[in-house]
Tab-separated table of C-alpha atoms and ligand atoms in Angstrom:
chain	number	residue	atom	x	y	z
A	1	UNK	CA	-15.231	1.577	-16.389
A	2	UNK	CA	-12.666	3.208	-14.165
A	3	UNK	CA	-14.322	3.325	-10.766
A	4	UNK	CA	-15.537	0.621	-8.406
A	5	UNK	CA	-18.116	2.937	-6.854
A	6	UNK	CA	-21.462	2.131	-8.424
A	7	UNK	CA	-23.171	4.889	-6.371
A	8	UNK	CA	-21.254	7.604	-8.270
A	9	UNK	CA	-21.000	8.287	-11.992
A	10	UNK	CA	-18.069	6.352	-13.468
A	11	UNK	CA	-16.458	9.585	-14.636
A	12	UNK	CA	-16.035	10.883	-11.045
A	13	UNK	CA	-12.826	9.008	-10.457
A	14	UNK	CA	-9.613	9.080	-12.373
A	15	UNK	CA	-6.019	8.505	-11.232
A	16	UNK	CA	-5.685	12.249	-10.595
A	17	UNK	CA	-9.007	12.962	-8.871
A	18	UNK	CA	-7.342	12.708	-5.442
A	19	UNK	CA	-5.768	16.068	-6.278
A	20	UNK	CA	-9.158	17.719	-5.605
A	21	UNK	CA	-9.058	16.471	-1.997
A	22	UNK	CA	-6.892	17.271	1.016
A	23	UNK	CA	-3.821	14.995	0.998
A	24	UNK	CA	-2.265	14.750	4.464
A	25	UNK	CA	1.304	13.580	5.166
A	26	UNK	CA	2.773	14.674	1.811
A	27	UNK	CA	6.375	15.945	1.936
A	28	UNK	CA	7.318	19.501	1.072
A	29	UNK	CA	9.365	19.066	-2.094
A	30	UNK	CA	11.817	21.973	-2.414
A	31	UNK	CA	11.144	22.350	-6.158
A	32	UNK	CA	7.728	21.249	-7.431
A	33	UNK	CA	8.896	21.306	-11.071
A	34	UNK	CA	11.632	18.731	-10.354
A	35	UNK	CA	9.114	16.575	-8.459
A	36	UNK	CA	6.636	16.682	-11.393
A	37	UNK	CA	9.358	15.818	-13.849
A	38	UNK	CA	10.295	12.748	-11.815
A	39	UNK	CA	6.659	11.651	-11.600
A	40	UNK	CA	6.545	11.879	-15.414
A	41	UNK	CA	9.555	9.565	-15.613
A	42	UNK	CA	7.816	7.091	-13.281
A	43	UNK	CA	4.731	7.120	-15.529
A	44	UNK	CA	6.801	5.749	-18.371
A	45	UNK	CA	8.399	2.900	-16.398
A	46	UNK	CA	7.063	-0.688	-16.417
A	47	UNK	CA	4.550	-1.755	-13.760
A	48	UNK	CA	6.028	-3.705	-10.825
A	49	UNK	CA	3.089	-6.100	-10.479
A	50	UNK	CA	0.342	-7.201	-12.834
A	51	UNK	CA	-3.402	-6.770	-12.573
A	52	UNK	CA	-3.962	-10.533	-12.753
A	53	UNK	CA	-1.781	-11.041	-9.651
A	54	UNK	CA	-3.763	-8.425	-7.715
A	55	UNK	CA	-7.006	-10.144	-8.736
A	56	UNK	CA	-5.580	-13.488	-7.596
A	57	UNK	CA	-4.761	-11.978	-4.190
A	58	UNK	CA	-8.323	-10.628	-3.922
A	59	UNK	CA	-9.561	-14.202	-4.485
A	60	UNK	CA	-7.201	-15.548	-1.787
A	61	UNK	CA	-8.412	-12.832	0.597
A	62	UNK	CA	-12.026	-13.745	-0.170
A	63	UNK	CA	-11.160	-17.178	1.233
A	64	UNK	CA	-9.814	-15.445	4.346
A	65	UNK	CA	-13.037	-13.410	4.655
A	66	UNK	CA	-14.998	-16.658	4.519
A	67	UNK	CA	-12.884	-18.191	7.308
A	68	UNK	CA	-11.198	-20.687	4.959
A	69	UNK	CA	-7.691	-19.228	5.079
A	70	UNK	CA	-5.511	-17.061	7.346
A	71	UNK	CA	-3.620	-13.890	6.369
A	72	UNK	CA	-0.039	-13.314	7.477
A	73	UNK	CA	0.956	-9.769	6.501
A	74	UNK	CA	4.413	-8.959	7.795
A	75	UNK	CA	7.672	-7.141	7.200
A	76	UNK	CA	9.544	-3.982	7.964
A	77	UNK	CA	8.117	-0.805	9.476
A	78	UNK	CA	10.276	1.301	7.152
A	79	UNK	CA	12.343	-0.498	4.519
A	80	UNK	CA	15.797	0.877	3.894
A	81	UNK	CA	17.375	1.531	0.497
A	82	UNK	CA	20.449	-0.216	1.928
A	83	UNK	CA	18.829	-3.559	2.793
A	84	UNK	CA	21.213	-6.331	1.709
A	85	UNK	CA	20.082	-9.400	-0.251
A	86	UNK	CA	20.747	-11.670	2.754
A	87	UNK	CA	18.474	-9.560	4.895
A	88	UNK	CA	15.662	-9.722	2.305
A	89	UNK	CA	16.094	-13.522	2.196
A	90	UNK	CA	15.999	-13.723	6.021
A	91	UNK	CA	12.742	-11.747	6.140
A	92	UNK	CA	11.168	-14.061	3.604
A	93	UNK	CA	12.454	-17.101	5.501
A	94	UNK	CA	10.913	-15.991	8.802
A	95	UNK	CA	7.568	-15.401	7.079
A	96	UNK	CA	7.749	-18.836	5.402
A	97	UNK	CA	8.592	-20.482	8.742
A	98	UNK	CA	5.728	-18.682	10.478
A	99	UNK	CA	3.369	-19.718	7.693
A	100	UNK	CA	4.431	-23.370	8.064
A	101	UNK	CA	3.695	-23.225	11.807
A	102	UNK	CA	0.302	-21.580	11.286
A	103	UNK	CA	-0.707	-23.924	8.454
A	104	UNK	CA	0.341	-27.006	10.386
A	105	UNK	CA	-1.573	-26.138	13.533
A	106	UNK	CA	-4.667	-24.555	12.006
A	107	UNK	CA	-5.060	-26.802	8.966
A	108	UNK	CA	-5.958	-23.861	6.718
A	109	UNK	CA	-3.869	-22.214	3.961
A	110	UNK	CA	-1.898	-19.116	4.963
A	111	UNK	CA	-1.972	-16.186	2.537
A	112	UNK	CA	1.477	-14.575	2.676
A	113	UNK	CA	1.739	-10.808	2.093
A	114	UNK	CA	4.979	-8.925	2.826
A	115	UNK	CA	5.353	-5.345	4.011
A	116	UNK	CA	8.173	-5.343	1.506
A	117	UNK	CA	9.345	-4.182	-1.931
A	118	UNK	CA	7.897	-0.680	-1.520
A	119	UNK	CA	7.344	0.032	2.200
A	120	UNK	CA	9.461	3.183	2.022
A	121	UNK	CA	7.127	6.051	3.070
A	122	UNK	CA	6.268	6.877	6.691
A	123	UNK	CA	3.498	9.070	8.110
A	124	UNK	CA	4.650	11.127	11.093
A	125	UNK	CA	2.854	12.560	14.111
A	126	UNK	CA	5.104	15.657	14.037
A	127	UNK	CA	6.384	17.503	10.958
A	128	UNK	CA	9.649	18.323	12.707
A	129	UNK	CA	12.055	16.780	15.199
A	130	UNK	CA	14.123	18.782	17.685
A	131	UNK	CA	17.474	17.507	19.005
A	132	UNK	CA	19.614	19.657	21.333
A	133	UNK	CA	17.649	22.756	20.351
A	134	UNK	CA	18.025	22.115	16.592
A	135	UNK	CA	14.730	21.678	14.711
A	136	UNK	CA	14.711	19.765	11.404
A	137	UNK	CA	12.023	18.113	9.222
A	138	UNK	CA	11.050	14.642	10.459
A	139	UNK	CA	12.333	11.517	8.723
A	140	UNK	CA	9.557	10.404	6.317
A	141	UNK	CA	11.060	7.184	4.984
A	142	UNK	CA	13.817	6.594	2.440
A	143	UNK	CA	11.488	7.504	-0.423
A	144	UNK	CA	11.565	11.106	0.879
A	145	UNK	CA	14.692	11.823	2.959
A	146	UNK	CA	17.412	10.235	5.084
A	147	UNK	CA	17.242	9.294	8.741
A	148	UNK	CA	20.483	11.003	9.830
A	149	UNK	CA	20.032	14.296	11.626
A	150	UNK	CA	21.355	17.030	9.334
A	151	UNK	CA	19.634	19.662	7.277
A	152	UNK	CA	20.869	18.117	4.015
A	153	UNK	CA	19.769	14.587	4.972
A	154	UNK	CA	16.321	15.707	6.060
A	155	UNK	CA	15.521	17.834	2.993
A	156	UNK	CA	12.966	16.021	0.802
A	157	UNK	CA	14.734	14.763	-2.341
A	158	UNK	CA	12.422	13.776	-5.238
A	159	UNK	CA	15.114	11.684	-6.956
A	160	UNK	CA	14.485	9.231	-4.101
A	161	UNK	CA	11.150	8.359	-5.777
A	162	UNK	CA	13.095	6.809	-8.655
A	163	UNK	CA	15.439	5.013	-6.271
A	164	UNK	CA	12.391	3.656	-4.416
A	165	UNK	CA	10.983	2.284	-7.665
A	166	UNK	CA	14.313	0.661	-8.536
A	167	UNK	CA	14.804	-0.798	-5.042
A	168	UNK	CA	11.242	-2.154	-5.061
A	169	UNK	CA	11.857	-3.761	-8.479
A	170	UNK	CA	15.116	-5.377	-7.321
A	171	UNK	CA	13.556	-6.654	-4.075
A	172	UNK	CA	10.535	-8.035	-5.893
A	173	UNK	CA	12.784	-9.754	-8.416
A	174	UNK	CA	14.690	-11.480	-5.605
A	175	UNK	CA	11.460	-12.494	-3.863
A	176	UNK	CA	10.081	-13.954	-7.086
A	177	UNK	CA	13.316	-15.917	-7.585
A	178	UNK	CA	13.267	-17.278	-4.020
A	179	UNK	CA	9.586	-18.210	-3.983
A	180	UNK	CA	9.431	-19.762	-7.454
A	181	UNK	CA	12.987	-21.030	-7.857
A	182	UNK	CA	13.195	-23.783	-5.234
A	183	UNK	CA	14.120	-21.926	-2.018
A	184	UNK	CA	10.543	-22.237	-0.707
A	185	UNK	CA	10.321	-26.004	-1.410
A	186	UNK	CA	8.603	-27.670	1.520
A	187	UNK	CA	11.416	-30.241	1.665
A	188	UNK	CA	13.626	-27.365	2.909
A	189	UNK	CA	11.736	-26.807	6.180
A	190	UNK	CA	14.811	-27.998	8.135
A	191	UNK	CA	17.259	-26.039	6.049
A	192	UNK	CA	15.463	-22.726	6.774
A	193	UNK	CA	15.865	-23.367	10.473
A	194	UNK	CA	19.512	-24.456	10.224
A	195	UNK	CA	20.334	-21.193	8.531
A	196	UNK	CA	18.748	-19.272	11.354
A	197	UNK	CA	17.044	-19.468	14.749
A	198	UNK	CA	17.706	-23.170	15.454
A	199	UNK	CA	19.216	-22.622	18.914
A	200	UNK	CA	16.409	-20.439	20.345
A	201	UNK	CA	13.477	-22.043	22.232
A	202	UNK	CA	11.179	-21.226	19.289
A	203	UNK	CA	13.786	-22.670	16.906
A	204	UNK	CA	13.875	-25.959	18.835
A	205	UNK	CA	10.117	-26.155	18.809
A	206	UNK	CA	10.149	-25.491	15.086
A	207	UNK	CA	12.755	-28.244	14.577
A	208	UNK	CA	10.371	-30.791	16.114
A	209	UNK	CA	7.578	-29.610	13.841
A	210	UNK	CA	9.900	-29.739	10.814
A	211	UNK	CA	10.587	-33.422	11.661
A	212	UNK	CA	6.880	-34.139	11.519
A	213	UNK	CA	6.506	-32.292	8.219
A	214	UNK	CA	9.493	-34.220	6.842
A	215	UNK	CA	7.802	-37.493	7.705
A	216	UNK	CA	4.624	-36.311	5.947
A	217	UNK	CA	6.651	-35.242	2.886
A	218	UNK	CA	8.396	-38.654	2.815
A	219	UNK	CA	5.027	-40.395	3.100
A	220	UNK	CA	3.637	-38.365	0.188
A	221	UNK	CA	6.777	-39.025	-1.834
A	222	UNK	CA	6.380	-42.791	-1.237
A	223	UNK	CA	2.854	-42.364	-2.618
A	224	UNK	CA	4.290	-40.684	-5.742
A	225	UNK	CA	3.597	-37.034	-4.749
A	226	UNK	CA	6.835	-35.024	-4.816
A	227	UNK	CA	7.752	-31.404	-5.478
A	228	UNK	CA	8.539	-32.526	-9.044
A	229	UNK	CA	4.976	-33.734	-9.545
A	230	UNK	CA	3.185	-31.115	-7.435
A	231	UNK	CA	4.367	-27.521	-7.912
A	232	UNK	CA	2.437	-26.432	-4.792
A	233	UNK	CA	5.115	-28.156	-2.703
A	234	UNK	CA	7.940	-26.385	-4.512
A	235	UNK	CA	6.562	-22.905	-5.066
A	236	UNK	CA	4.949	-20.365	-2.808
A	237	UNK	CA	2.640	-17.471	-3.695
A	238	UNK	CA	4.037	-14.414	-1.965
A	239	UNK	CA	2.451	-10.984	-2.402
A	240	UNK	CA	3.739	-7.470	-1.702
A	241	UNK	CA	2.097	-4.564	0.101
A	242	UNK	CA	2.877	-1.136	1.499
A	243	UNK	CA	1.127	1.940	2.874
A	244	UNK	CA	-0.087	4.014	-0.099
A	245	UNK	CA	1.092	7.305	1.373
A	246	UNK	CA	2.776	9.371	-1.354
A	247	UNK	CA	-0.076	9.752	-3.794
A	248	UNK	CA	2.044	11.238	-6.595
A	249	UNK	CA	4.166	8.072	-6.620
A	250	UNK	CA	1.125	5.770	-6.460
A	251	UNK	CA	-0.655	7.679	-9.229
A	252	UNK	CA	2.431	7.464	-11.442
A	253	UNK	CA	2.443	3.666	-11.142
A	254	UNK	CA	-1.292	3.287	-11.810
A	255	UNK	CA	-2.139	1.569	-15.094
A	256	UNK	CA	-5.316	0.579	-16.909
A	257	UNK	CA	-5.601	-3.192	-17.289
A	258	UNK	CA	-5.850	-4.050	-20.975
A	259	UNK	CA	-7.971	-7.123	-20.196
A	260	UNK	CA	-10.705	-5.531	-18.083
A	261	UNK	CA	-10.253	-1.767	-18.510
A	262	UNK	CA	-9.991	-1.424	-14.714
A	263	UNK	CA	-7.311	0.667	-13.013
A	264	UNK	CA	-4.633	-0.977	-10.849
A	265	UNK	CA	-1.957	0.614	-8.712
A	266	UNK	CA	0.925	-1.493	-10.006
A	267	UNK	CA	3.413	-0.473	-7.268
A	268	UNK	CA	2.306	-3.495	-5.143
A	269	UNK	CA	-0.334	-6.209	-5.032
A	270	UNK	CA	-2.071	-4.758	-1.964
A	271	UNK	CA	-2.088	-1.179	-0.667
A	272	UNK	CA	-3.251	0.067	2.683
A	273	UNK	CA	-4.421	3.396	4.108
A	274	UNK	CA	-2.771	4.384	7.386
A	275	UNK	CA	-4.444	5.478	10.598
A	276	UNK	CA	-3.453	9.109	9.948
A	277	UNK	CA	-4.816	9.342	6.381
A	278	UNK	CA	-8.143	7.487	6.484
A	279	UNK	CA	-10.389	10.626	6.430
A	280	UNK	CA	-13.487	9.724	4.431
A	281	UNK	CA	-13.299	12.881	2.268
A	282	UNK	CA	-9.501	12.842	2.078
A	283	UNK	CA	-7.263	12.242	-0.912
A	284	UNK	CA	-6.083	8.766	0.159
A	285	UNK	CA	-9.590	7.296	0.358
A	286	UNK	CA	-10.451	8.984	-2.953
A	287	UNK	CA	-7.406	7.585	-4.753
A	288	UNK	CA	-7.706	4.029	-3.447
A	289	UNK	CA	-11.458	3.858	-4.036
A	290	UNK	CA	-10.777	3.779	-7.778
A	291	UNK	CA	-7.998	1.203	-8.094
A	292	UNK	CA	-8.996	-2.446	-8.131
A	293	UNK	CA	-6.179	-3.844	-5.956
A	294	UNK	CA	-7.108	-5.464	-2.674
A	295	UNK	CA	-6.980	-2.710	-0.026
A	296	UNK	CA	-6.275	-2.447	3.676
A	297	UNK	CA	-7.327	0.276	6.079
A	298	UNK	CA	-5.884	0.736	9.574
A	299	UNK	CA	-8.325	1.375	12.414
A	300	UNK	CA	-7.068	2.841	15.694
A	301	UNK	CA	-8.919	2.873	19.024
A	302	UNK	CA	-10.784	6.108	18.179
A	303	UNK	CA	-12.452	4.659	15.050
A	304	UNK	CA	-16.252	4.791	15.298
A	305	UNK	CA	-18.760	2.408	13.721
A	306	UNK	CA	-20.005	5.263	11.498
A	307	UNK	CA	-16.491	5.946	10.206
A	308	UNK	CA	-15.841	2.271	9.552
A	309	UNK	CA	-19.125	1.786	7.681
A	310	UNK	CA	-18.455	4.902	5.602
A	311	UNK	CA	-15.004	3.522	4.719
A	312	UNK	CA	-16.543	0.175	3.729
A	313	UNK	CA	-19.046	1.970	1.467
A	314	UNK	CA	-16.393	4.206	-0.111
A	315	UNK	CA	-13.783	1.488	-0.622
A	316	UNK	CA	-15.987	-1.507	-1.372
A	317	UNK	CA	-19.465	-0.377	-2.433
A	318	UNK	CA	-19.938	-3.507	-4.531
A	319	UNK	CA	-19.134	-5.684	-1.487
A	320	UNK	CA	-16.558	-7.755	-3.302
A	321	UNK	CA	-15.228	-10.366	-0.849
A	322	UNK	CA	-11.452	-9.960	-0.406
A	323	UNK	CA	-11.416	-6.379	-1.699
A	324	UNK	CA	-11.205	-4.763	1.760
A	325	UNK	CA	-9.151	-5.758	4.794
A	326	UNK	CA	-9.730	-3.822	8.016
A	327	UNK	CA	-6.581	-3.772	10.146
A	328	UNK	CA	-7.400	-3.100	13.806
A	329	UNK	CA	-4.491	-1.577	15.782
A	330	UNK	CA	-6.115	-0.717	19.064
A	331	UNK	CA	-3.635	-1.709	21.796
A	332	UNK	CA	-3.797	-4.717	24.123
A	333	UNK	CA	-6.349	-3.239	26.554
A	334	UNK	CA	-8.450	-1.129	24.187
A	335	UNK	CA	-9.060	-3.922	21.665
A	336	UNK	CA	-11.465	-5.685	24.010
A	337	UNK	CA	-13.482	-2.495	24.630
A	338	UNK	CA	-13.446	-0.973	21.158
A	339	UNK	CA	-13.436	-3.803	18.631
A	340	UNK	CA	-16.684	-5.716	19.369
A	341	UNK	CA	-18.941	-2.787	18.367
A	342	UNK	CA	-17.075	-2.372	15.067
A	343	UNK	CA	-17.296	-6.105	14.326
A	344	UNK	CA	-21.027	-6.069	15.003
A	345	UNK	CA	-21.662	-2.972	12.843
A	346	UNK	CA	-19.740	-4.320	9.833
A	347	UNK	CA	-21.347	-7.751	10.203
A	348	UNK	CA	-24.817	-6.243	10.404
A	349	UNK	CA	-24.187	-4.127	7.287
A	350	UNK	CA	-23.110	-7.356	5.528
A	351	UNK	CA	-19.761	-6.044	4.356
A	352	UNK	CA	-17.580	-9.071	3.531
A	353	UNK	CA	-14.335	-7.688	5.010
A	354	UNK	CA	-11.207	-9.461	6.166
A	355	UNK	CA	-10.500	-8.542	9.804
A	356	UNK	CA	-6.823	-8.438	10.691
A	357	UNK	CA	-5.034	-7.633	13.953
A	358	UNK	CA	-2.023	-5.301	13.936
A	359	UNK	CA	-0.823	-5.831	17.528
A	360	UNK	CA	2.208	-3.560	17.042
A	361	UNK	CA	1.119	0.073	16.629
A	362	UNK	CA	-1.173	0.326	19.665
A	363	UNK	CA	1.468	-1.097	22.017
A	364	UNK	CA	4.467	1.164	21.499
A	365	UNK	CA	6.041	2.852	24.532
A	366	UNK	CA	9.323	4.532	25.458
A	367	UNK	CA	11.625	2.327	27.544
A	368	UNK	CA	13.716	3.673	30.449
A	369	UNK	CA	16.686	4.031	28.095
A	370	UNK	CA	14.638	6.381	25.859
A	371	UNK	CA	14.163	3.891	22.998
A	372	UNK	CA	10.771	3.196	21.405
A	373	UNK	CA	9.829	-0.425	22.086
A	374	UNK	CA	6.974	-2.936	22.407
A	375	UNK	CA	6.603	-5.895	24.728
A	376	UNK	CA	6.056	-9.364	23.282
A	377	UNK	CA	3.412	-10.085	25.930
A	378	UNK	CA	1.406	-6.955	24.936
A	379	UNK	CA	1.586	-8.006	21.283
A	380	UNK	CA	0.297	-11.459	22.203
A	381	UNK	CA	-2.366	-10.002	24.506
A	382	UNK	CA	-3.749	-7.837	21.701
A	383	UNK	CA	-3.959	-10.848	19.346
A	384	UNK	CA	-5.688	-12.783	22.121
A	385	UNK	CA	-8.185	-9.928	22.715
A	386	UNK	CA	-8.784	-9.700	18.972
A	387	UNK	CA	-9.637	-13.413	18.771
A	388	UNK	CA	-11.863	-13.143	21.858
A	389	UNK	CA	-13.766	-10.203	20.309
A	390	UNK	CA	-14.412	-12.303	17.198
A	391	UNK	CA	-15.625	-15.280	19.223
A	392	UNK	CA	-18.004	-12.902	21.014
A	393	UNK	CA	-19.269	-11.353	17.748
A	394	UNK	CA	-19.431	-14.643	15.835
A	395	UNK	CA	-17.080	-13.294	13.118
A	396	UNK	CA	-13.799	-14.625	11.630
A	397	UNK	CA	-10.422	-13.423	12.883
A	398	UNK	CA	-8.741	-13.288	9.484
A	399	UNK	CA	-5.087	-12.775	10.287
A	400	UNK	CA	-2.248	-10.739	11.732
A	401	UNK	CA	-0.265	-7.740	10.494
A	402	UNK	CA	3.236	-7.591	12.000
A	403	UNK	CA	6.437	-5.574	11.948
A	404	UNK	CA	9.365	-7.987	11.921
A	405	UNK	CA	12.762	-8.668	10.509
A	406	UNK	CA	14.783	-11.860	10.096
A	407	UNK	CA	17.803	-10.075	11.561
A	408	UNK	CA	18.733	-10.797	15.161
A	409	UNK	CA	17.801	-7.312	16.401
A	410	UNK	CA	16.928	-6.231	19.958
A	411	UNK	CA	14.062	-3.778	19.448
A	412	UNK	CA	11.047	-5.441	21.146
A	413	UNK	CA	11.155	-6.734	24.733
A	414	UNK	CA	10.410	-10.286	25.901
A	415	UNK	CA	9.790	-13.399	23.822
A	416	UNK	CA	11.165	-16.912	24.329
A	417	UNK	CA	14.803	-15.825	24.390
A	418	UNK	CA	13.874	-12.839	26.562
A	419	UNK	CA	15.107	-9.438	25.343
A	420	UNK	CA	15.519	-7.144	28.399
A	421	UNK	CA	15.516	-3.335	28.587
A	422	UNK	CA	19.303	-3.385	29.068
A	423	UNK	CA	19.646	-5.430	25.829
A	424	UNK	CA	17.814	-2.879	23.653
A	425	UNK	CA	21.005	-0.934	22.883
A	426	UNK	CA	22.933	-3.931	21.552
A	427	UNK	CA	21.211	-4.282	18.147
A	428	UNK	CA	18.599	-1.546	17.849
A	429	UNK	CA	18.635	-0.969	14.077
A	430	UNK	CA	15.158	0.131	12.997
A	431	UNK	CA	14.754	3.472	11.218
A	432	UNK	CA	11.222	3.815	12.602
A	433	UNK	CA	9.196	1.400	14.790
A	434	UNK	CA	10.620	-1.530	16.811
A	435	UNK	CA	10.334	-4.916	15.041
A	436	UNK	CA	10.122	-8.481	16.292
A	437	UNK	CA	13.353	-10.387	15.626
A	438	UNK	CA	13.452	-13.839	14.003
A	439	UNK	CA	13.002	-15.922	17.140
A	440	UNK	CA	10.326	-13.589	18.592
A	441	UNK	CA	8.443	-13.871	15.286
A	442	UNK	CA	8.573	-17.659	15.289
A	443	UNK	CA	7.599	-17.721	18.942
A	444	UNK	CA	4.598	-15.524	18.133
A	445	UNK	CA	3.554	-17.847	15.288
A	446	UNK	CA	3.416	-20.800	17.734
A	447	UNK	CA	1.462	-18.796	20.298
A	448	UNK	CA	-0.996	-17.443	17.691
A	449	UNK	CA	-1.471	-20.961	16.283
A	450	UNK	CA	-2.323	-22.200	19.797
A	451	UNK	CA	-4.746	-19.313	20.296
A	452	UNK	CA	-6.463	-20.162	17.032
A	453	UNK	CA	-6.678	-23.839	17.862
A	454	UNK	CA	-7.566	-23.810	21.528
A	455	UNK	CA	-8.502	-20.249	22.484
A	456	UNK	CA	-5.499	-19.872	24.858
A	457	UNK	CA	-1.753	-19.490	24.240
B	501	LIG	C1	2.703	1.467	10.113
B	501	LIG	O1	2.032	0.489	9.738
B	501	LIG	O2	3.947	1.497	10.114
B	501	LIG	C2	1.974	2.652	10.645
B	501	LIG	C3	2.486	3.860	10.622
B	501	LIG	O3	0.785	2.305	11.143
B	501	LIG	P1	-0.513	3.175	11.569
B	501	LIG	O4	-0.975	3.876	10.343
B	501	LIG	O5	-1.448	2.107	12.028
B	501	LIG	O6	-0.069	4.082	12.680
B	502	LIG	CO1	5.280	1.015	12.018
């Protein structure tokens, strides 16, 4: 069987059937023959993840759907091919620290999914960008072209698909080493902080929490439970995800599982459909409907109940819990108006989805200095509105989807160690959307944990 859609004949879907549908946001490759040849090379390369791991993540997400776990999906807006190993480690560390905070305060496991090891392709609102009267193709992520503003840099280069695969493999290898090789050991909760945001207000708060965890670890060790005897204390399950945007690339990494005969997109554990490519009859929905990975789908403020129900039917007709995560990105004010009706419709139709809040993409604005930014308080307000909507609907707020980096950047405003508009220029490094820095991320974890526990931050 190679389709999950029991309402259609099994032969309807195959890894190429998306080609019969309109695929938005695909680059214009200068030479289609070169592009095809590179896709052929990708077909013959080893998968980056395994079907069994994707199935395991679906099971973890089923626990989230049932309100027994919380999803933290976080990482870069657009990963760079030049990201250094230290920077990858810092991203992981911030996510691990946030997960510790959320687990400690909520008492439920946190499922950790990075926007990492493949988040290289970006959808764009405009095909071109004009600077000083010069019009060039937009930057579409390092898998397509380069961010610098020259005709050569902006021309789509299909050899970048191979570089993306190699970069994703190297990043994933490092993440596997860190999460299974001792770096994520719970006895290192202090060490993570020492290496990083210890002197920020959020860092100090974290330090106090790390002391408490240390005492608990010592208590368990006195009782004979140590990271030597219990691997759960030493190792962390960390999953990868990215927006499945370039369908040629995703198709080339799709493999049939020898155990079950099902198809998996082996470029990442979880794939999501962006706000700009979620058309029900479009190529992205068609492609992802047939792979068995857990899926996400972004929902902006214009999403209607009919659209959302149609997406649930197309992407999860068998109603497998954990298969589909709906990622609401409405904006701090719109979430309260728009989300409750969608929650009610999905609940009524008995679709077992995970509901996640992306409080980043609906809260972007241009600061006085011309830079794209987001305010920490708007991010927090959207999470708060998201939780309130769930309380109202009687449904589970499953998690958050964030753009962050461990680096000490100044891209979003506010947070505990207040970033001001005049600070934005000092370390504004993103190639696409503004990300929370390490201390803003940790600060947000504390505030979200309080919201979950008490209903107010
Ligand atoms: C993103 O997640 O970086 C993105 C482009 O989001 P959206 O599809 O929600 O606009
Ligand atoms: Co983004």
